[in-house]
Structure formats: structure tokens, C-alpha cells
Amino acid sequence: MRTSTRKNADGSKVSYLQLAHNEWDPAAKTSRTKVLYSFGRADQLDRAAIERLIKALTRLLGSPTAGGRGRQEPLPGLEFVESRPLGGAWLLDGLWRRLGIDRLLRRLAAGTRRDPVVERVLFALVANRALAPSSKLAATGWVAHDVHLSGLTGGDYTVSDDACYRAMDWLIKVEEKLARGVFDAVADLLNLEVDLIFFDTTSTYFETEDPDTPVWRDEHGRVLDPDGEPGAESGRESDAEGDAPPAGASGRAGFRTHGKSKDARDDLPQVIVGMAVTRDGIPVRVWCWPGNTSDSPLIRQVRDDLRDWTLGKLIWVADRGFTSAANRRHLAAGGGGYILGEKLRSGSPEATAALARQGRYQQVAENLRVKEVKISEHERFVVCHNPEAADRDAATRDRLLTRLEAMIAGSDRLTPTKRAELRGVISTKPGLHRFLRTTPGGLLRIDATKVAADARLDGKYLLRTSDPHLSTEDIALGYKQLLEVERGWRDMKQVLDLRPVYHRLEDRIRAHVLLCWLALLLARIVETRAATTWTRARTQLQRLHVGTFTGPAGVFRQTTPADPETRRLHQALDIALPPRILHLHTEDPAPR
């Protein structure tokens, strides 16, 4: 058996198998190889056809079976070395290539000093995040021993933690071009409806007591160098107090710093992460800001960053943190629009006016009723009522009232000073304090009027939009899809393990978030095309293994049979299953 290898233009190698023997050339007085038969590519070997050939030759020779399925003894010297999960990485790699991310990264790295396998290293980090989330140091061990990755397993290249960090440092430099290229590929593959963009933010904290040193930043939260340009190194020390700010500076802040935590961890430094998602749940892009950044101005930067993308007319959907007048003007500029929500309990003039308007609710979904109210000539307002949410609000209020009753029980017998102290304690608990009333005599009571007023708001919220053509139903259901972003945050934190973040430098933290976004993107495409959850698909795919065998003739890797569900997942994504003989090299055995 002879193996010939050909190198493709992209650097990959393809092996071919041939049946050959040597013949003596008396004229040239040398031995020449004559090819008797070509079996084709080694990774597409038709094993069944070879077994049939062996059986036919065996019958011709009349000797016992030596190569058919009935053979009981292994080939002399053949040894099973290891088995690794293959299915998850194979499917993700196929999707990665279908989206052209491999070609995009190689094109961006062309002409630079980047290692030629930087694309493979970045894919390994994304696959690790999707399949077995861990630190970058642990990911190198995972690649070396616990998974089969095309281009990395069994080759001469060993993924080190230093290679991972270098790849991450380069990734943040090509973030803009990568995000645009990935979106164009995903929109083409899935034929996305990009008419609604949902945006929301979350925070992620760090297990460290000390926040980062403040540095000068631009309006987008990027570090500025003394000349007013975005700095290349985000872990540098701050300018001394009193130094003049560089041009374009918006303020001083550390990246990991204290702020209003959405994880209820105000005691720890954090960063803010934003995500834009389509109506299909596909994450378009992510952003990172210092931990003390308020929500209000962020959506303006996001809209500007996506302005040149081929998105058509967009309706931006966001929560109550983005309803400022400046945001509304910015989102409506250039023919765009918005759907923004806020609580009726906010007490804003619009909320108060909406509550004062009479009207009949219209049922638009099983658990959603809506009515449009006339408040402004420039915006439309829709009051929504969710009966299930109303029941939850009522149950929450009952628990709060029960707790408040227990706290003030017997307070009439306390001295005025002690009652004042108790009132001060209750004032630190907003959920309880809003239902507390103090009588002219200083006694503590539950305010029945406030309880009744609060009950009238159960399950209700207010939507405002600038689009004059959307139906009331589309406005309400469009906002309801904002849950897709919340589901993205939940999966990024619980399935892909966004936290803990094992990095200190700002650019590494940003790169870590980008890797999590790419992993979430691949997972969402699997869910969209295969009608399943990523958790269920991941468990199923990881049952497909590849075994490695070595012997005197060399090394070969053979995959386990794919079960029906694994076949269905590959068919749904139009990705070929791995060949039964994944690798066959007959020159030198693999190192033990």
C-alpha cells in the first residue's frame, strides 16, 4: 500500500492510497514503482469495498479469512491508543467553514506576522467555550487530550496558552471586520429577517476587590493615548491626576470598576456587556464598556456601529433603560424607528397620562392584551397587560405585605425613638417602604390606598414607538421578543460560562467576550436549523468519537457509527458526517 500526499493552496494536505509494487527496469538498472490500483482519497476510503475485495481474493486462494468481518484476531502489532469526542467539534467546524469564518480570519491574517494556524487556535477557543467551557490554560489541555480538532489533533503544532493569548490579542484588532463579515455570512445562510434589532445590556463581575486604575477614555469607553487616539494597550497605568485630558476624551474610568450590578454584586468590580439580537435570536454583535457606564447612551453607539451594515429599515427594540429623549431622537433619525418599554409604576408623565386614558383591551395572544392610547402627536403609546405577569405581581406583593406586617407588628408598644429606628430600617427596603404609612401620631401602618393603586398596575407596562405603520399587535409582540436577548444572556452565562473571566487586561477581557459571542452564534444557528436546544444537541454530538490505532504500518483513526439523532443534526445543517476512516497514514506510526 502506497500513500501519496498533495498539499493544497490553503496549506491543507490530502492523502491518496494506491496498490503498487516495484518492478526492475533492466535498461535503467533501477527499481520503479508501478501503480496497480488507486483507492482514492484516504479520508474517503470505501472500507466495505476493500473488505469485499479481500474476501474475493481469499475465496480464490482457498485460505482462511484474513481480512473480513469474521476475523477474530487483530492485525499483528495493531494497538488501540485512545478515543476522543469528535461530533461536537466536527459539526461546529463544519458550520464555521460554511460561514466562511476560517477564510475571513486567514484573509485578515495574510501579510501579518500572525502564526499561520491562528485561525485554528481561535476556532479551538470558540469550540472549547461551546463544548467544555474553561480557562485558556485549561483549554490547551482540552485540545491536547480531550477532543479531536481538524488541523490541530495529530499534527506537529501544539496549542499553548501563549498561542491562545497571542490569538486573542490579534482578534480584538480585527473585531470590526470580523463582526461585519460574520453577519453578512449568517444573513445569507439563514435568510435573516433583519427588520427588528433587539438590544439589551448585562454586567459580569470579577472576583477581585480592587477596581482597575482609571484612564482617559473616549465616548465609546475605549482607552485613549495622550494624542487622543484609541490606545493599543488597555492595561497601562493611568495618567497622573491633574494632567490635561487628551483630545476626544470623555472621562476617566477603569475597565473593571464598580457600578450598578445586574447580578446583585455591587461589592465587586464589573464590566458592562451589550448584545444586539435579531428577531430569530441570532446575536448580531457584542460590545463591552467600563463597569460604571450607564445604559442610556449605549444604544446610540450601537446604532452608529451598525449604520453601514446592509440592514434596511430598522426598528430598535429595547427596555426602559434606553428611553431617554436623546436616544429616541437618535434611533428615529434617518428613517429608523424604535419600540421602547417602561414600567407604568415609573411615574413618568407619559405613564401617568396613559393610565388616565380610557379604552378597551384587544386580545393579541394567549397571555397578552393591548390597547393604544393617544398621548402625543409624534409618538404612539400602547398599554400592555399580561394576565400571567399580573398573577406573579400579586403574589410578590402579598409576600411583601406579609413581611411588612411581621416587621411592624407590636410597634405600637415601642417608644417613639424605637419606632423611628424601625421606620429607618424599612426605608432601606424600597419594596416594603412603598406600602408603609405613618399616622399623625407616629404609628406604623400599611397604606391600603397605595396597595390598591399598585394592584391596578399588575401585569401592565407601557410601550412607545415612532413607527406610524406598525399595528398594535406587531408593536406588542415585537417587544415581547426582547426575551430573545434575555435568553442569550442566560445561555451565555449558564451554558457557555461567560463568568468567571480569567483575565486582567482589558483587551483580553474584550476578546473573551468576543469568543463567547462566536460560540453563542454557532449554538443559535444549530438551534434554529435543527429545532433543538444547544445543550441537548451538544450532549448528543459528543457521543460520536474517533478512535486512534497504531501499528508497524502506521496510524489510522476510525470514527464510531453515528446514531439517527446525530445524522439528523448534520442533515439539518447540511454538513457531511465524518468519514468512517478519518485519517490513514501508512508511513510512520504516530508517537506514543
PDB file of C-alpha atoms in Angstrom, residues 204-457:
ATOM      1  CA  THR A 204     -20.416  40.490  34.655  1.00  0.00           C
ATOM      2  CA  TYR A 205     -18.374  40.786  37.831  1.00  0.00           C
ATOM      3  CA  PHE A 206     -14.835  39.774  38.772  1.00  0.00           C
ATOM      4  CA  GLU A 207     -13.688  38.039  41.934  1.00  0.00           C
ATOM      5  CA  THR A 208     -11.274  40.806  42.897  1.00  0.00           C
ATOM      6  CA  GLU A 209     -11.556  43.544  45.488  1.00  0.00           C
ATOM      7  CA  ASP A 210      -9.627  46.273  43.666  1.00  0.00           C
ATOM      8  CA  PRO A 211     -11.029  48.006  40.566  1.00  0.00           C
ATOM      9  CA  ASP A 212      -8.750  48.951  37.667  1.00  0.00           C
ATOM     10  CA  THR A 213      -6.853  52.224  37.699  1.00  0.00           C
ATOM     11  CA  PRO A 214      -8.861  54.980  35.920  1.00  0.00           C
ATOM     12  CA  VAL A 215      -7.625  56.013  32.457  1.00  0.00           C
ATOM     13  CA  TRP A 216      -8.837  58.545  29.910  1.00  0.00           C
ATOM     14  CA  ARG A 217     -11.482  57.134  27.570  1.00  0.00           C
ATOM     15  CA  ASP A 218     -13.485  58.291  24.574  1.00  0.00           C
ATOM     16  CA  GLU A 219     -17.285  58.407  24.417  1.00  0.00           C
ATOM     17  CA  HIS A 220     -17.330  54.714  23.449  1.00  0.00           C
ATOM     18  CA  GLY A 221     -15.347  53.643  26.507  1.00  0.00           C
ATOM     19  CA  ARG A 222     -12.115  52.971  24.597  1.00  0.00           C
ATOM     20  CA  VAL A 223      -8.762  53.880  26.139  1.00  0.00           C
ATOM     21  CA  LEU A 224      -7.122  56.991  24.656  1.00  0.00           C
ATOM     22  CA  ASP A 225      -3.422  57.578  24.301  1.00  0.00           C
ATOM     23  CA  PRO A 226      -2.004  61.090  25.030  1.00  0.00           C
ATOM     24  CA  ASP A 227      -2.639  62.100  21.395  1.00  0.00           C
ATOM     25  CA  GLY A 228      -6.325  61.321  21.639  1.00  0.00           C
ATOM     26  CA  GLU A 229      -6.194  58.076  19.627  1.00  0.00           C
ATOM     27  CA  PRO A 230      -7.512  54.721  20.877  1.00  0.00           C
ATOM     28  CA  GLY A 231      -4.678  53.087  22.820  1.00  0.00           C
ATOM     29  CA  ALA A 232      -3.260  49.750  21.744  1.00  0.00           C
ATOM     30  CA  GLU A 233      -2.617  48.513  25.272  1.00  0.00           C
ATOM     31  CA  SER A 234      -5.540  48.707  27.636  1.00  0.00           C
ATOM     32  CA  GLY A 235      -3.712  47.529  30.736  1.00  0.00           C
ATOM     33  CA  ARG A 236      -1.447  50.554  31.066  1.00  0.00           C
ATOM     34  CA  GLU A 237      -1.377  52.842  34.052  1.00  0.00           C
ATOM     35  CA  SER A 238      -3.485  55.972  34.193  1.00  0.00           C
ATOM     36  CA  ASP A 239      -2.206  59.455  33.570  1.00  0.00           C
ATOM     37  CA  ALA A 240      -1.329  61.284  36.725  1.00  0.00           C
ATOM     38  CA  GLU A 241      -4.036  63.277  38.453  1.00  0.00           C
ATOM     39  CA  GLY A 242      -4.231  66.800  37.115  1.00  0.00           C
ATOM     40  CA  ASP A 243      -2.859  66.016  33.641  1.00  0.00           C
ATOM     41  CA  ALA A 244      -4.764  67.601  30.782  1.00  0.00           C
ATOM     42  CA  PRO A 245      -7.117  65.147  29.092  1.00  0.00           C
ATOM     43  CA  PRO A 246      -6.194  64.011  25.573  1.00  0.00           C
ATOM     44  CA  ALA A 247      -8.257  65.195  22.625  1.00  0.00           C
ATOM     45  CA  GLY A 248     -11.586  63.400  22.341  1.00  0.00           C
ATOM     46  CA  ALA A 249     -11.582  62.344  25.999  1.00  0.00           C
ATOM     47  CA  SER A 250     -14.976  61.826  27.593  1.00  0.00           C
ATOM     48  CA  GLY A 251     -13.885  60.872  31.098  1.00  0.00           C
ATOM     49  CA  ARG A 252     -11.662  58.723  33.273  1.00  0.00           C
ATOM     50  CA  ALA A 253     -12.659  55.218  34.305  1.00  0.00           C
ATOM     51  CA  GLY A 254     -11.165  51.820  34.932  1.00  0.00           C
ATOM     52  CA  PHE A 255     -12.491  48.955  32.835  1.00  0.00           C
ATOM     53  CA  ARG A 256     -13.214  46.651  35.749  1.00  0.00           C
ATOM     54  CA  THR A 257     -14.856  49.080  38.122  1.00  0.00           C
ATOM     55  CA  HIS A 258     -17.794  49.354  40.480  1.00  0.00           C
ATOM     56  CA  GLY A 259     -21.250  50.148  39.123  1.00  0.00           C
ATOM     57  CA  LYS A 260     -24.897  49.155  39.313  1.00  0.00           C
ATOM     58  CA  SER A 261     -24.656  45.368  39.112  1.00  0.00           C
ATOM     59  CA  LYS A 262     -27.352  43.380  37.313  1.00  0.00           C
ATOM     60  CA  ASP A 263     -26.072  40.315  39.169  1.00  0.00           C
ATOM     61  CA  ALA A 264     -26.694  41.923  42.589  1.00  0.00           C
ATOM     62  CA  ARG A 265     -22.933  42.104  43.237  1.00  0.00           C
ATOM     63  CA  ASP A 266     -22.358  45.835  43.720  1.00  0.00           C
ATOM     64  CA  ASP A 267     -19.477  44.917  46.034  1.00  0.00           C
ATOM     65  CA  LEU A 268     -17.310  43.630  43.162  1.00  0.00           C
ATOM     66  CA  PRO A 269     -15.779  45.349  40.109  1.00  0.00           C
ATOM     67  CA  GLN A 270     -17.620  44.619  36.871  1.00  0.00           C
ATOM     68  CA  VAL A 271     -17.837  45.383  33.147  1.00  0.00           C
ATOM     69  CA  ILE A 272     -20.931  46.117  31.057  1.00  0.00           C
ATOM     70  CA  VAL A 273     -21.676  43.887  28.055  1.00  0.00           C
ATOM     71  CA  GLY A 274     -24.227  44.769  25.362  1.00  0.00           C
ATOM     72  CA  MET A 275     -25.710  42.479  22.726  1.00  0.00           C
ATOM     73  CA  ALA A 276     -27.808  43.078  19.606  1.00  0.00           C
ATOM     74  CA  VAL A 277     -30.055  40.189  18.530  1.00  0.00           C
ATOM     75  CA  THR A 278     -32.359  39.612  15.541  1.00  0.00           C
ATOM     76  CA  ARG A 279     -35.987  38.517  15.872  1.00  0.00           C
ATOM     77  CA  ASP A 280     -34.760  34.937  15.230  1.00  0.00           C
ATOM     78  CA  GLY A 281     -32.498  35.060  18.280  1.00  0.00           C
ATOM     79  CA  ILE A 282     -29.258  35.327  16.269  1.00  0.00           C
ATOM     80  CA  PRO A 283     -26.709  37.509  18.130  1.00  0.00           C
ATOM     81  CA  VAL A 284     -25.510  40.152  15.664  1.00  0.00           C
ATOM     82  CA  ARG A 285     -22.693  41.635  17.712  1.00  0.00           C
ATOM     83  CA  VAL A 286     -21.480  42.305  21.254  1.00  0.00           C
ATOM     84  CA  TRP A 287     -19.887  45.326  22.907  1.00  0.00           C
ATOM     85  CA  CYS A 288     -18.027  45.953  26.168  1.00  0.00           C
ATOM     86  CA  TRP A 289     -17.890  49.094  28.317  1.00  0.00           C
ATOM     87  CA  PRO A 290     -16.421  50.059  31.708  1.00  0.00           C
ATOM     88  CA  GLY A 291     -18.434  48.811  34.666  1.00  0.00           C
ATOM     89  CA  ASN A 292     -19.788  52.224  35.706  1.00  0.00           C
ATOM     90  CA  THR A 293     -21.283  53.053  32.274  1.00  0.00           C
ATOM     91  CA  SER A 294     -24.989  53.908  32.372  1.00  0.00           C
ATOM     92  CA  ASP A 295     -27.325  52.228  29.915  1.00  0.00           C
ATOM     93  CA  SER A 296     -28.868  55.332  28.388  1.00  0.00           C
ATOM     94  CA  PRO A 297     -26.219  56.452  25.817  1.00  0.00           C
ATOM     95  CA  LEU A 298     -25.072  52.977  24.775  1.00  0.00           C
ATOM     96  CA  ILE A 299     -27.736  52.243  22.187  1.00  0.00           C
ATOM     97  CA  ARG A 300     -26.637  55.336  20.239  1.00  0.00           C
ATOM     98  CA  GLN A 301     -23.142  53.901  19.812  1.00  0.00           C
ATOM     99  CA  VAL A 302     -24.603  50.532  18.823  1.00  0.00           C
ATOM    100  CA  ARG A 303     -26.790  52.129  16.142  1.00  0.00           C
ATOM    101  CA  ASP A 304     -23.821  54.081  14.789  1.00  0.00           C
ATOM    102  CA  ASP A 305     -21.646  50.961  14.693  1.00  0.00           C
ATOM    103  CA  LEU A 306     -24.284  49.124  12.634  1.00  0.00           C
ATOM    104  CA  ARG A 307     -25.176  52.106  10.429  1.00  0.00           C
ATOM    105  CA  ASP A 308     -23.205  50.915   7.388  1.00  0.00           C
ATOM    106  CA  TRP A 309     -24.419  47.322   7.574  1.00  0.00           C
ATOM    107  CA  THR A 310     -26.977  46.178   4.993  1.00  0.00           C
ATOM    108  CA  LEU A 311     -29.871  46.072   7.408  1.00  0.00           C
ATOM    109  CA  GLY A 312     -32.559  48.053   5.609  1.00  0.00           C
ATOM    110  CA  LYS A 313     -35.058  49.961   7.732  1.00  0.00           C
ATOM    111  CA  LEU A 314     -34.661  49.010  11.359  1.00  0.00           C
ATOM    112  CA  ILE A 315     -36.916  49.144  14.378  1.00  0.00           C
ATOM    113  CA  TRP A 316     -34.828  49.091  17.544  1.00  0.00           C
ATOM    114  CA  VAL A 317     -36.399  47.283  20.492  1.00  0.00           C
ATOM    115  CA  ALA A 318     -35.044  47.985  23.955  1.00  0.00           C
ATOM    116  CA  ASP A 319     -36.029  48.149  27.607  1.00  0.00           C
ATOM    117  CA  ARG A 320     -36.740  51.049  29.932  1.00  0.00           C
ATOM    118  CA  GLY A 321     -33.055  51.902  30.455  1.00  0.00           C
ATOM    119  CA  PHE A 322     -32.825  53.352  26.929  1.00  0.00           C
ATOM    120  CA  THR A 323     -35.936  55.571  26.788  1.00  0.00           C
ATOM    121  CA  SER A 324     -34.207  58.957  27.108  1.00  0.00           C
ATOM    122  CA  ALA A 325     -35.232  61.722  24.700  1.00  0.00           C
ATOM    123  CA  ALA A 326     -31.727  61.797  23.181  1.00  0.00           C
ATOM    124  CA  ASN A 327     -31.883  58.072  22.456  1.00  0.00           C
ATOM    125  CA  ARG A 328     -35.312  58.342  20.857  1.00  0.00           C
ATOM    126  CA  ARG A 329     -34.177  61.158  18.550  1.00  0.00           C
ATOM    127  CA  HIS A 330     -31.049  59.228  17.577  1.00  0.00           C
ATOM    128  CA  LEU A 331     -32.877  55.968  16.834  1.00  0.00           C
ATOM    129  CA  ALA A 332     -35.563  57.707  14.768  1.00  0.00           C
ATOM    130  CA  ALA A 333     -33.030  59.605  12.630  1.00  0.00           C
ATOM    131  CA  GLY A 334     -32.543  58.526   9.032  1.00  0.00           C
ATOM    132  CA  GLY A 335     -35.892  56.802   8.712  1.00  0.00           C
ATOM    133  CA  GLY A 336     -35.296  54.354  11.565  1.00  0.00           C
ATOM    134  CA  GLY A 337     -37.620  53.641  14.435  1.00  0.00           C
ATOM    135  CA  TYR A 338     -37.923  52.188  17.895  1.00  0.00           C
ATOM    136  CA  ILE A 339     -40.117  50.241  20.285  1.00  0.00           C
ATOM    137  CA  LEU A 340     -39.192  51.100  23.859  1.00  0.00           C
ATOM    138  CA  GLY A 341     -40.784  49.788  27.017  1.00  0.00           C
ATOM    139  CA  GLU A 342     -41.143  51.171  30.509  1.00  0.00           C
ATOM    140  CA  LYS A 343     -42.998  50.279  33.668  1.00  0.00           C
ATOM    141  CA  LEU A 344     -46.226  52.073  34.402  1.00  0.00           C
ATOM    142  CA  ARG A 345     -45.029  52.239  38.012  1.00  0.00           C
ATOM    143  CA  SER A 346     -42.209  54.574  36.867  1.00  0.00           C
ATOM    144  CA  GLY A 347     -44.407  57.615  37.497  1.00  0.00           C
ATOM    145  CA  SER A 348     -43.235  59.350  34.311  1.00  0.00           C
ATOM    146  CA  PRO A 349     -45.598  61.920  32.715  1.00  0.00           C
ATOM    147  CA  GLU A 350     -46.279  59.506  29.841  1.00  0.00           C
ATOM    148  CA  ALA A 351     -47.102  56.654  32.233  1.00  0.00           C
ATOM    149  CA  THR A 352     -49.420  58.879  34.251  1.00  0.00           C
ATOM    150  CA  ALA A 353     -51.176  60.118  31.111  1.00  0.00           C
ATOM    151  CA  ALA A 354     -51.527  56.567  29.729  1.00  0.00           C
ATOM    152  CA  LEU A 355     -53.190  55.383  32.923  1.00  0.00           C
ATOM    153  CA  ALA A 356     -55.678  58.235  32.749  1.00  0.00           C
ATOM    154  CA  ARG A 357     -56.862  57.271  29.250  1.00  0.00           C
ATOM    155  CA  GLN A 358     -59.868  55.019  28.923  1.00  0.00           C
ATOM    156  CA  GLY A 359     -60.098  52.244  26.357  1.00  0.00           C
ATOM    157  CA  ARG A 360     -60.859  48.604  25.729  1.00  0.00           C
ATOM    158  CA  TYR A 361     -58.140  45.958  25.606  1.00  0.00           C
ATOM    159  CA  GLN A 362     -57.671  43.810  22.490  1.00  0.00           C
ATOM    160  CA  GLN A 363     -56.505  40.209  22.825  1.00  0.00           C
ATOM    161  CA  VAL A 364     -53.427  39.655  20.610  1.00  0.00           C
ATOM    162  CA  ALA A 365     -52.014  36.485  22.172  1.00  0.00           C
ATOM    163  CA  GLU A 366     -52.994  33.875  24.726  1.00  0.00           C
ATOM    164  CA  ASN A 367     -51.361  35.840  27.538  1.00  0.00           C
ATOM    165  CA  LEU A 368     -51.280  39.368  26.139  1.00  0.00           C
ATOM    166  CA  ARG A 369     -53.894  42.144  25.833  1.00  0.00           C
ATOM    167  CA  VAL A 370     -53.188  45.602  24.400  1.00  0.00           C
ATOM    168  CA  LYS A 371     -54.815  48.998  23.929  1.00  0.00           C
ATOM    169  CA  GLU A 372     -53.432  52.047  22.152  1.00  0.00           C
ATOM    170  CA  VAL A 373     -53.815  55.392  23.896  1.00  0.00           C
ATOM    171  CA  LYS A 374     -53.458  58.890  22.427  1.00  0.00           C
ATOM    172  CA  ILE A 375     -50.883  60.957  24.299  1.00  0.00           C
ATOM    173  CA  SER A 376     -48.605  62.615  21.735  1.00  0.00           C
ATOM    174  CA  GLU A 377     -48.711  63.728  18.112  1.00  0.00           C
ATOM    175  CA  HIS A 378     -45.196  62.408  17.453  1.00  0.00           C
ATOM    176  CA  GLU A 379     -45.219  59.024  19.214  1.00  0.00           C
ATOM    177  CA  ARG A 380     -47.642  56.158  19.651  1.00  0.00           C
ATOM    178  CA  PHE A 381     -48.250  54.587  23.070  1.00  0.00           C
ATOM    179  CA  VAL A 382     -49.578  51.103  23.785  1.00  0.00           C
ATOM    180  CA  VAL A 383     -50.573  49.779  27.211  1.00  0.00           C
ATOM    181  CA  CYS A 384     -49.990  46.028  27.519  1.00  0.00           C
ATOM    182  CA  HIS A 385     -51.470  43.638  30.063  1.00  0.00           C
ATOM    183  CA  ASN A 386     -50.138  40.143  30.729  1.00  0.00           C
ATOM    184  CA  PRO A 387     -52.521  38.116  32.995  1.00  0.00           C
ATOM    185  CA  GLU A 388     -49.764  35.671  33.959  1.00  0.00           C
ATOM    186  CA  ALA A 389     -47.454  38.524  34.925  1.00  0.00           C
ATOM    187  CA  ALA A 390     -50.338  40.073  36.868  1.00  0.00           C
ATOM    188  CA  ASP A 391     -50.662  36.913  38.950  1.00  0.00           C
ATOM    189  CA  ARG A 392     -46.917  36.969  39.631  1.00  0.00           C
ATOM    190  CA  ASP A 393     -47.031  40.643  40.630  1.00  0.00           C
ATOM    191  CA  ALA A 394     -49.932  39.965  43.010  1.00  0.00           C
ATOM    192  CA  ALA A 395     -48.103  37.041  44.613  1.00  0.00           C
ATOM    193  CA  THR A 396     -44.966  39.153  45.034  1.00  0.00           C
ATOM    194  CA  ARG A 397     -46.942  41.982  46.655  1.00  0.00           C
ATOM    195  CA  ASP A 398     -48.635  39.528  49.044  1.00  0.00           C
ATOM    196  CA  ARG A 399     -45.221  38.273  50.179  1.00  0.00           C
ATOM    197  CA  LEU A 400     -44.001  41.841  50.707  1.00  0.00           C
ATOM    198  CA  LEU A 401     -47.119  42.787  52.693  1.00  0.00           C
ATOM    199  CA  THR A 402     -46.806  39.679  54.860  1.00  0.00           C
ATOM    200  CA  ARG A 403     -43.200  40.573  55.605  1.00  0.00           C
ATOM    201  CA  LEU A 404     -44.090  44.218  56.325  1.00  0.00           C
ATOM    202  CA  GLU A 405     -46.896  43.196  58.675  1.00  0.00           C
ATOM    203  CA  ALA A 406     -44.482  40.978  60.594  1.00  0.00           C
ATOM    204  CA  MET A 407     -41.957  43.826  60.912  1.00  0.00           C
ATOM    205  CA  ILE A 408     -44.421  46.416  62.257  1.00  0.00           C
ATOM    206  CA  ALA A 409     -46.404  44.002  64.427  1.00  0.00           C
ATOM    207  CA  GLY A 410     -46.239  45.231  68.046  1.00  0.00           C
ATOM    208  CA  SER A 411     -44.561  48.504  67.026  1.00  0.00           C
ATOM    209  CA  ASP A 412     -47.348  50.489  68.764  1.00  0.00           C
ATOM    210  CA  ARG A 413     -45.825  49.467  72.114  1.00  0.00           C
ATOM    211  CA  LEU A 414     -42.388  50.774  71.159  1.00  0.00           C
ATOM    212  CA  THR A 415     -41.085  54.157  72.187  1.00  0.00           C
ATOM    213  CA  PRO A 416     -41.163  56.892  69.540  1.00  0.00           C
ATOM    214  CA  THR A 417     -37.389  56.606  69.205  1.00  0.00           C
ATOM    215  CA  LYS A 418     -37.518  52.852  68.589  1.00  0.00           C
ATOM    216  CA  ARG A 419     -40.371  53.284  66.077  1.00  0.00           C
ATOM    217  CA  ALA A 420     -38.303  55.878  64.243  1.00  0.00           C
ATOM    218  CA  GLU A 421     -35.395  53.428  64.121  1.00  0.00           C
ATOM    219  CA  LEU A 422     -37.683  50.713  62.724  1.00  0.00           C
ATOM    220  CA  ARG A 423     -39.043  53.144  60.133  1.00  0.00           C
ATOM    221  CA  GLY A 424     -35.468  53.940  59.129  1.00  0.00           C
ATOM    222  CA  VAL A 425     -34.716  50.230  58.650  1.00  0.00           C
ATOM    223  CA  ILE A 426     -37.807  49.785  56.491  1.00  0.00           C
ATOM    224  CA  SER A 427     -36.882  52.835  54.401  1.00  0.00           C
ATOM    225  CA  THR A 428     -33.765  50.974  53.205  1.00  0.00           C
ATOM    226  CA  LYS A 429     -36.025  48.321  51.644  1.00  0.00           C
ATOM    227  CA  PRO A 430     -37.854  50.014  48.725  1.00  0.00           C
ATOM    228  CA  GLY A 431     -40.186  47.092  48.116  1.00  0.00           C
ATOM    229  CA  LEU A 432     -41.551  47.374  51.655  1.00  0.00           C
ATOM    230  CA  HIS A 433     -41.270  51.115  52.161  1.00  0.00           C
ATOM    231  CA  ARG A 434     -43.647  51.989  49.307  1.00  0.00           C
ATOM    232  CA  PHE A 435     -46.519  50.344  51.222  1.00  0.00           C
ATOM    233  CA  LEU A 436     -45.700  51.921  54.622  1.00  0.00           C
ATOM    234  CA  ARG A 437     -47.760  54.751  56.105  1.00  0.00           C
ATOM    235  CA  THR A 438     -47.024  56.764  59.225  1.00  0.00           C
ATOM    236  CA  THR A 439     -50.032  58.150  61.141  1.00  0.00           C
ATOM    237  CA  PRO A 440     -50.043  61.677  62.559  1.00  0.00           C
ATOM    238  CA  GLY A 441     -49.324  60.079  65.926  1.00  0.00           C
ATOM    239  CA  GLY A 442     -46.211  58.328  64.582  1.00  0.00           C
ATOM    240  CA  LEU A 443     -47.699  54.814  64.365  1.00  0.00           C
ATOM    241  CA  LEU A 444     -46.677  52.476  61.525  1.00  0.00           C
ATOM    242  CA  ARG A 445     -49.428  51.144  59.282  1.00  0.00           C
ATOM    243  CA  ILE A 446     -49.852  49.521  55.866  1.00  0.00           C
ATOM    244  CA  ASP A 447     -51.126  52.067  53.342  1.00  0.00           C
ATOM    245  CA  ALA A 448     -54.245  50.470  51.866  1.00  0.00           C
ATOM    246  CA  THR A 449     -54.568  53.230  49.250  1.00  0.00           C
ATOM    247  CA  LYS A 450     -51.090  52.534  47.859  1.00  0.00           C
ATOM    248  CA  VAL A 451     -51.760  48.787  47.898  1.00  0.00           C
ATOM    249  CA  ALA A 452     -54.933  49.261  45.854  1.00  0.00           C
ATOM    250  CA  ALA A 453     -53.179  51.624  43.417  1.00  0.00           C
ATOM    251  CA  ASP A 454     -50.336  49.165  42.982  1.00  0.00           C
ATOM    252  CA  ALA A 455     -52.771  46.302  42.335  1.00  0.00           C
ATOM    253  CA  ARG A 456     -54.263  48.218  39.387  1.00  0.00           C
ATOM    254  CA  LEU A 457     -50.828  48.068  37.680  1.00  0.00           C
TER     255      LEU A 457
END
